[in-house]
Coordinates of C-alpha atoms (C1' of nucleotides) in Angstrom, one line a residue:
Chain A
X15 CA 3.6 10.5 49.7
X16 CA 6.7 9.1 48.3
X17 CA 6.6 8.5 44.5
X18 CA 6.9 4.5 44.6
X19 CA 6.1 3.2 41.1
X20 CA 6.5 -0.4 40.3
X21 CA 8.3 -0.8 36.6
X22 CA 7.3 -3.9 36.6
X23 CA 3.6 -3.2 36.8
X24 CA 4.0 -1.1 34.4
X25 CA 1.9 -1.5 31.7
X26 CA 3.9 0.3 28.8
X27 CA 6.9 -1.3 30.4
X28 CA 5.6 -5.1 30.5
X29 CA 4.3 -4.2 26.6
X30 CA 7.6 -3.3 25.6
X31 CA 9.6 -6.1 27.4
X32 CA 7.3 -8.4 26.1
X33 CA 7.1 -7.3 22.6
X34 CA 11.4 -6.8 22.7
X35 CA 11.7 -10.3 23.9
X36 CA 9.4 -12.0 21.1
X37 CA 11.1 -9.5 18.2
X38 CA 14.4 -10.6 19.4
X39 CA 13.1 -14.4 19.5
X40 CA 11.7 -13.6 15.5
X41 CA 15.1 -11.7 14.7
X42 CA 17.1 -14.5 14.9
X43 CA 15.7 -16.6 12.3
X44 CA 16.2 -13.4 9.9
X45 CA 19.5 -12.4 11.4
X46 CA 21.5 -15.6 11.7
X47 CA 20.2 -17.0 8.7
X48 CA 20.4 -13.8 6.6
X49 CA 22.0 -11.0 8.6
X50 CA 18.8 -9.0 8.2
X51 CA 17.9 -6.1 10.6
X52 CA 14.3 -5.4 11.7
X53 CA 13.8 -2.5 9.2
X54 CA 15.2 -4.9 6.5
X55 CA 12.7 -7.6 7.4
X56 CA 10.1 -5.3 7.3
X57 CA 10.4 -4.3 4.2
X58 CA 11.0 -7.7 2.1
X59 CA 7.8 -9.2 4.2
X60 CA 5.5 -6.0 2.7
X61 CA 7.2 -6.3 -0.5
X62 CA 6.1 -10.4 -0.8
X63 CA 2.6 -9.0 -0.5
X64 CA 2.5 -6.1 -2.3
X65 CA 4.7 -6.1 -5.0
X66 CA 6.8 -3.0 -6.5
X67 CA 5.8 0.2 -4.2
X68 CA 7.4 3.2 -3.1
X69 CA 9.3 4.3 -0.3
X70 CA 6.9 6.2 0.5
X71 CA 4.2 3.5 1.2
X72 CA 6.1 1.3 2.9
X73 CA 6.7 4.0 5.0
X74 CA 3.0 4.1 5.0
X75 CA 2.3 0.4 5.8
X76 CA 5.2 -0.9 8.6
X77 CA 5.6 1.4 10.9
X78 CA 9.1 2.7 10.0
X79 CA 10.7 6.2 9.7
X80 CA 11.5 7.2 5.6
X81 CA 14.8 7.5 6.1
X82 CA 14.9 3.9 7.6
X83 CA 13.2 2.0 4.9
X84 CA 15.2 4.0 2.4
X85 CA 18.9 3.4 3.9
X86 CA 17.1 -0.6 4.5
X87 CA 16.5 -0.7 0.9
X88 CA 19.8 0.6 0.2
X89 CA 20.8 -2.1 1.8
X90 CA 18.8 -4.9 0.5
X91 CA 19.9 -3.6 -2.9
X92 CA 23.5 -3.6 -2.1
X93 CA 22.6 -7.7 -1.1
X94 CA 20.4 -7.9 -4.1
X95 CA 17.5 -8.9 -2.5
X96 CA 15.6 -6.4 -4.2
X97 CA 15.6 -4.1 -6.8
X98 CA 14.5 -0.6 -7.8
X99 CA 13.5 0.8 -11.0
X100 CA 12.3 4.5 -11.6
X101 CA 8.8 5.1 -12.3
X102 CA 8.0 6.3 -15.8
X103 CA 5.3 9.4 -15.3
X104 CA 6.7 10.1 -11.6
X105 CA 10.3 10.7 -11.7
X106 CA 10.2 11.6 -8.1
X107 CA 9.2 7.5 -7.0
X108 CA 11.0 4.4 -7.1
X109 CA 9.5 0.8 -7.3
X110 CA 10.7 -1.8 -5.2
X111 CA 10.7 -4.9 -5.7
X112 CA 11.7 -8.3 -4.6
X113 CA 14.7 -10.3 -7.0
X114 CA 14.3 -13.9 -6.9
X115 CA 17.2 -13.9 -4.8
X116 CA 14.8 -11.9 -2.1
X117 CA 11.9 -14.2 -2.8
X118 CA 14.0 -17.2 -1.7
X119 CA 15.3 -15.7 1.3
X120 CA 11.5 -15.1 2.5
X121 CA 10.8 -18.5 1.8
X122 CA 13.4 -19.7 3.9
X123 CA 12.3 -17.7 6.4
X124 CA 8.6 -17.5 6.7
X125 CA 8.3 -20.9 8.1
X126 CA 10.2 -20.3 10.8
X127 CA 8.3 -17.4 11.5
X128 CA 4.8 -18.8 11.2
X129 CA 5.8 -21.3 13.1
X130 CA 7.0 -19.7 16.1
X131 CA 3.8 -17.4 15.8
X132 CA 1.4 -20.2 15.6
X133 CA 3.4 -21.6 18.8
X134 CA 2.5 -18.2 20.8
X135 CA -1.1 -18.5 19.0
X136 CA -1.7 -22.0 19.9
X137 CA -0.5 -21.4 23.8
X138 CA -3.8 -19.7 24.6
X139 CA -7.5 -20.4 24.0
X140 CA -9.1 -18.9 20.6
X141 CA -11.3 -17.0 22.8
X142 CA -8.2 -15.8 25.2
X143 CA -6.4 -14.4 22.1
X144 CA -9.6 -12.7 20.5
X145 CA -10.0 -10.7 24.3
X146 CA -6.1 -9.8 23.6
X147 CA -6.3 -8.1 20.2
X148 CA -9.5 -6.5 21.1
X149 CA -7.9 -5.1 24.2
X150 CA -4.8 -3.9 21.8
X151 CA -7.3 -2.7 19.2
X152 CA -9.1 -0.3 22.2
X153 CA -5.7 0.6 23.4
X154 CA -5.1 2.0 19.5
X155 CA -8.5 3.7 19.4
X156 CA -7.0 5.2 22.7
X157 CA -4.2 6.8 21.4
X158 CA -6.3 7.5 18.6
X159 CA -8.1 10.3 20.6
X160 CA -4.8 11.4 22.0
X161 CA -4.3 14.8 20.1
X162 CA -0.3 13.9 21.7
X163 CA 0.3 10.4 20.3
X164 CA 1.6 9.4 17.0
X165 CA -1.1 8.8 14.4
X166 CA -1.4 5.1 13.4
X167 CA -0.4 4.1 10.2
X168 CA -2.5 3.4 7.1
X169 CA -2.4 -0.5 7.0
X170 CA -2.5 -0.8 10.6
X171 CA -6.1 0.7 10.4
X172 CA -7.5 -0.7 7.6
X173 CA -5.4 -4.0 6.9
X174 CA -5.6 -6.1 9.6
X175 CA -6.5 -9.3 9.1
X176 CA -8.7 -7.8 5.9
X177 CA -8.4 -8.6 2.1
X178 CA -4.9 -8.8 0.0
X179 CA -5.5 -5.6 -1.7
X180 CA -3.3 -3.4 -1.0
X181 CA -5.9 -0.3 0.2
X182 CA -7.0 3.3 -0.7
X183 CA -4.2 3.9 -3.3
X184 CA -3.7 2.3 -6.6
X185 CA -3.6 -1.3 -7.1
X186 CA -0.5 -1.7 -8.0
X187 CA 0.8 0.2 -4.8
X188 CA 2.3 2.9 -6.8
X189 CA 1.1 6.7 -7.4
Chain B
X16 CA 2.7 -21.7 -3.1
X17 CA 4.1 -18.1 -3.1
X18 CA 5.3 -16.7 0.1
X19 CA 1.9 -14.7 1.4
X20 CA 2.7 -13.1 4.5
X21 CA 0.3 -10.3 5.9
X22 CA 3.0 -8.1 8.3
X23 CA -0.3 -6.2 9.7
X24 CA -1.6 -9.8 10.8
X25 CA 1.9 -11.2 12.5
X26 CA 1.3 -11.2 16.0
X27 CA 5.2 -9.8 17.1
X28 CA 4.5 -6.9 14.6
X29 CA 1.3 -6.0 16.1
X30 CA 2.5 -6.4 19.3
X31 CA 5.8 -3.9 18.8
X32 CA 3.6 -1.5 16.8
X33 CA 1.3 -0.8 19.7
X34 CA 4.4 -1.4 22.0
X35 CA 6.1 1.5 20.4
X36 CA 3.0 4.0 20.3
X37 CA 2.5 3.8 23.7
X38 CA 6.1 3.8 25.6
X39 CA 5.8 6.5 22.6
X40 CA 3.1 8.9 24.1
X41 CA 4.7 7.9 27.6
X42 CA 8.2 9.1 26.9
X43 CA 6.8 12.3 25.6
X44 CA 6.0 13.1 29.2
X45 CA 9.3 11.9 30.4
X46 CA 11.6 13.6 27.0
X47 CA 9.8 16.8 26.4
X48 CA 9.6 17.9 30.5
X49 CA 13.5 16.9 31.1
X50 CA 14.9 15.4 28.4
X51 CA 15.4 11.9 29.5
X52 CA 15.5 8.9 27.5
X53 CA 13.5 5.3 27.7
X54 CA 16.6 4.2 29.4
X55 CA 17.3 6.9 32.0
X56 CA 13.7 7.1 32.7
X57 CA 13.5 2.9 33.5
X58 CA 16.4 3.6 35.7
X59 CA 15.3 6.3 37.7
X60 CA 12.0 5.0 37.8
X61 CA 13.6 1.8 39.5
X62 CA 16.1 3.7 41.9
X63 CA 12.6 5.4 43.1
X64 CA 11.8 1.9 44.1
X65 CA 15.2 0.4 45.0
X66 CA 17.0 2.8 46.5
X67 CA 21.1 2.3 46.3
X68 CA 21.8 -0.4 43.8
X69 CA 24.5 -1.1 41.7
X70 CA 24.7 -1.0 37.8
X71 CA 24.1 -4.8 37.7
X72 CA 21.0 -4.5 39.6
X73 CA 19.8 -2.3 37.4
X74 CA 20.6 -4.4 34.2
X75 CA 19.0 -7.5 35.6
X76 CA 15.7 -5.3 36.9
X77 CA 14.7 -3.0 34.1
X78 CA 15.9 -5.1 30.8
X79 CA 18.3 -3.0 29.6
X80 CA 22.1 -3.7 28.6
X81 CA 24.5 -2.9 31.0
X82 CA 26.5 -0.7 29.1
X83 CA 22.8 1.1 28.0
X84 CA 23.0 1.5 31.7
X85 CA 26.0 2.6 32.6
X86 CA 25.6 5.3 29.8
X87 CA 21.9 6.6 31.1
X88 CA 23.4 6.8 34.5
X89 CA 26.5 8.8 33.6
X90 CA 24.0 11.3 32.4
X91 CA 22.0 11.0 34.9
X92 CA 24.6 12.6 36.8
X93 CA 26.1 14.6 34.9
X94 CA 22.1 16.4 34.8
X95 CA 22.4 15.7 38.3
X96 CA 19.5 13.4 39.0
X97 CA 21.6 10.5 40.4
X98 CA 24.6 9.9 42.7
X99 CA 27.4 7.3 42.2
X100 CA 29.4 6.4 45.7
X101 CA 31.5 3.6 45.7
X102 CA 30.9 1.1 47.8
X103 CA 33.0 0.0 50.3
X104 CA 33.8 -3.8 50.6
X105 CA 34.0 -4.6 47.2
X106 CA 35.7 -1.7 45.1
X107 CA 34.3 -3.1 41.9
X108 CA 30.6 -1.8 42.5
X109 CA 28.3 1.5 42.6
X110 CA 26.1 2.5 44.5
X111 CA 23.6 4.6 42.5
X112 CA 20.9 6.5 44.3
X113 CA 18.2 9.5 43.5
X114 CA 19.3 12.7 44.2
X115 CA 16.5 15.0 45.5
X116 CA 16.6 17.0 42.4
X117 CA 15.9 13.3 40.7
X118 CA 13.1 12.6 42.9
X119 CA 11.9 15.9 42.3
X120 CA 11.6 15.1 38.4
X121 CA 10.2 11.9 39.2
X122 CA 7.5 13.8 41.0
X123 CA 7.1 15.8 38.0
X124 CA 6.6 13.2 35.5
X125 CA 5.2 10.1 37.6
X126 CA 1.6 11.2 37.9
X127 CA 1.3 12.3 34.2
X128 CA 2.8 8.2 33.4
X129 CA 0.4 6.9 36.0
X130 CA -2.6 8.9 34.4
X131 CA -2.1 7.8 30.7
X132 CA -1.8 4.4 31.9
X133 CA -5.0 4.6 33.7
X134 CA -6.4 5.7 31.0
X135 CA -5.9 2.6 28.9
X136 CA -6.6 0.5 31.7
X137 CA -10.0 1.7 32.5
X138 CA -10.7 1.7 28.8
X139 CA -11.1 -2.1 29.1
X140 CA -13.3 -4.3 31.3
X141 CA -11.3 -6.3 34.6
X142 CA -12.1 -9.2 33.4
X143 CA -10.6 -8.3 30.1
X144 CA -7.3 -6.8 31.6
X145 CA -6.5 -10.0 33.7
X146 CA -7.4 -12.2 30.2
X147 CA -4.6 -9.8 28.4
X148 CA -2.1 -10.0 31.2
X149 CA -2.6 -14.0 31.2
X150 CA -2.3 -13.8 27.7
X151 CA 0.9 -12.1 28.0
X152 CA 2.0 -14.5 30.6
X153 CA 1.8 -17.4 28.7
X154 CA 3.8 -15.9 25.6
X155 CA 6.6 -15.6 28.4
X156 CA 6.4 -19.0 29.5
X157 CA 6.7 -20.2 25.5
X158 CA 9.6 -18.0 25.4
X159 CA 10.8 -19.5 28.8
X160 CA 10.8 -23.0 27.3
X161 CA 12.5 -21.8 24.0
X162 CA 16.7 -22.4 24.1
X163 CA 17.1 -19.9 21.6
X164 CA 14.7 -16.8 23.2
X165 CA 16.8 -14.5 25.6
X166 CA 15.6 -15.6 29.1
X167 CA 13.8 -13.2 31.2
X168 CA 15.1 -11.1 33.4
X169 CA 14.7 -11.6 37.4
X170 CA 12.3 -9.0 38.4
X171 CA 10.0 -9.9 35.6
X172 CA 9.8 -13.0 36.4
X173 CA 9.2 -12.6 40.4
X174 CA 8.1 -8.8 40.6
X175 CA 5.1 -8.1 39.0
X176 CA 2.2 -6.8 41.4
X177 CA 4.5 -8.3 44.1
X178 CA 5.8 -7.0 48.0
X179 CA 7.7 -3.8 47.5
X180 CA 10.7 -6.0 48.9
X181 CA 13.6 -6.4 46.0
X182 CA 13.7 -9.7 45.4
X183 CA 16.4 -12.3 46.3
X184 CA 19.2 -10.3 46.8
X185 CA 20.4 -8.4 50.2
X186 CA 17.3 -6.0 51.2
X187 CA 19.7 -3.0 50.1
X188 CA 19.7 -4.4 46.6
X189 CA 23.8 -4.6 46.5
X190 CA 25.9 -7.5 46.7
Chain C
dT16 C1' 49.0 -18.4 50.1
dC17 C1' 48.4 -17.2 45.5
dA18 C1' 47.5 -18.3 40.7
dA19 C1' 43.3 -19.1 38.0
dT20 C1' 38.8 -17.7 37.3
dA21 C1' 34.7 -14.7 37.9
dT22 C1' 32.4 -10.4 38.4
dT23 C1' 31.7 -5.3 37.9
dG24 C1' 31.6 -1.2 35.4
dT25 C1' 33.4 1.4 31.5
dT26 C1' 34.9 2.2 26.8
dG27 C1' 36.1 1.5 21.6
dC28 C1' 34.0 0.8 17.6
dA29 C1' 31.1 -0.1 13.9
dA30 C1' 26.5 0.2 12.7
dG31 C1' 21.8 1.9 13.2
dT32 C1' 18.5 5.8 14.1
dG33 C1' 15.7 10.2 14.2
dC34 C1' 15.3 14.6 12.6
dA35 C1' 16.0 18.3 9.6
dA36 C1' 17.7 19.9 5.4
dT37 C1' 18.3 19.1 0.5
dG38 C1' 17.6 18.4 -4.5
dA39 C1' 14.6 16.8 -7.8
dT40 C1' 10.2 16.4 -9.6
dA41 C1' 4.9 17.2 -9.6
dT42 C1' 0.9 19.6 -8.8
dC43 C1' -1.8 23.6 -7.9
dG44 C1' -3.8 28.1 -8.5
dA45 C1' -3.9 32.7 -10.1
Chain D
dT9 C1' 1.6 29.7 -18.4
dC10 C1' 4.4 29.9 -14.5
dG11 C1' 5.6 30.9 -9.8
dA12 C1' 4.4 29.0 -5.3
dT13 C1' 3.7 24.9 -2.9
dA14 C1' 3.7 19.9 -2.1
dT15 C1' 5.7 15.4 -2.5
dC16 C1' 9.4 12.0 -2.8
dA17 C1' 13.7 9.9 -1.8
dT18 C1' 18.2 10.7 -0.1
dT19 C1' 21.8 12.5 2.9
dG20 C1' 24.4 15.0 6.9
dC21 C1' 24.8 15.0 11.4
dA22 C1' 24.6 14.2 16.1
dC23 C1' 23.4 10.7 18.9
dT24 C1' 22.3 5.9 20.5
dT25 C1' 23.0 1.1 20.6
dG26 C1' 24.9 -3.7 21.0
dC27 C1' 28.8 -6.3 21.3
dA28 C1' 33.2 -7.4 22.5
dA29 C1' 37.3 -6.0 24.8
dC30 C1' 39.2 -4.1 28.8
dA31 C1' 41.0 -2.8 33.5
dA32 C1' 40.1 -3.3 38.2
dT33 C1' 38.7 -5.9 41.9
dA34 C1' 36.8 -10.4 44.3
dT35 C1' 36.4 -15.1 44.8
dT36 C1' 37.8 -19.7 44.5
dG37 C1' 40.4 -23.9 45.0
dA38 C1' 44.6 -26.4 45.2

DNA sequence: TCAATATTGTTGCAAGTGCAATGATATCGA
DNA sequence: TCGATATCATTGCACTTGCAACAATATTGA
């Protein structure tokens, strides 16, 4: 038997395409408008929610490699979008957290966002879109019992959809 | 109204966090057995299908950009797994093809891609499967509509679950 | 026919990325 | 108390990536 196998049919390859395409779709209101990368968006959307934090927990909470969110932040400082401040008690940690200049930029570009979201949302029926992110969430539990896959993050467990607090640590997002 | 925004809630997020654990889990089959990357592994996956097609034909089948291809194939065979011939009648394409030590790999490493994906599959009702692939359907045909979203590329739009034949090109898959 | 345009594949370059190592600080345990 | 270990953020490095520019070849249209 030959080894035919249909990309296409994939169904880690049609995830990815699709997911690639809608990023890239999301991207460019943060990238024209701003010139912000992925990582970079990443981290002023947790910072909005969740004040000054660490490097560590956003780490934690979106999915992105330490050294990414700390050269991002680097980044977003240079562009003064955010700030950091040492942490008295904890000289190892630095807060983060949004300047003015970074809370405008989000509000510029939320909108967009949510708005191109609620278009996807609204293309399918209420019941349609529950099936999907059940189906995702049993993929996740999945992988979960995979001893090989990556674990999933913190917030990706236990935040979804749930209240604003930010979760197991401190309150403040810190320690 | 301050900018609230929930990144563990925004439906691209979601979808490129679950994206990246599973093509994740997958390429550890692919990386850790011989080394090969996403893109090397979407192109050989397609040549398996496709036969002797051309750099172009790749870029247009498995979404990647065509100097991402022209890279994964020039290590390709450099490990040996492909074969560039020119082609004669127009000087200006490639003809890439498997070698057998290529097929060979794809042996390898097919069956262990085809079981994880099974796995997730069978984890979820038919009925639910076919509501998440229309789901996923529709978000293309948003992003069809959309000027600003990247269109999709030809085999995605034409290919899935289709005939085994390539599409409209020549039945060789060059010119 | 042949100049203008299009297509194909590759490459230069700047920027981003993952991983491991590092230095600095905190915490733990005898 | 204090050495061993853990945690936090950054950095070095090799590698990948996207984009634009490029050379080579084809195609087109007057």
């Amino acid at each position: 038997m030959p080894t035919r196998f249909h990309l296409s049919a994939f169904l880690p390859y049609r995830l990815a395409v699709l997911s690639e395409r809608i990023s890239r779709r999301i991207s460019v209101e943060y990238d024209r408008s701003h010139g912000l990368s992925v990582a970079e968006w990443r981290v002023l959307v947790h910072l909005s929610r969740c004040g000054a934090v660490s490097v560590r927990d956003i780490h934690d909470c979106v999915n992105l490699e330490k050294s990414r969110v700390s050269r991002a932040v680097a980044r977003l400082e240079q562009d003064g979008l955010v700030s950091k401040t040492p942490v008295d008690g904890d000289g190892r940690l630095v807060a983060i957290s949004l300047t003015a200049t970074g809370r405008a930029a989000l509000d510029e570009i939320v909108p967009n966002a949510r708005t191109i979201e609620k278009t996807l949302r609204d293309s399918v029926s209420p019941e349609d879109l529950d099936t999907f992110f059940r189906v995702m969430e049993q993929w996740h539990a999945v992988l979960d019992r995979d001893p090989v896959a990556k674990p999933r993050s913190r917030m990706d467990l236990d935040g979804v959809e749930g209240p604003a607090t930010p979760g197991p640590r401190d309150a403040d997002g810190m320690r």
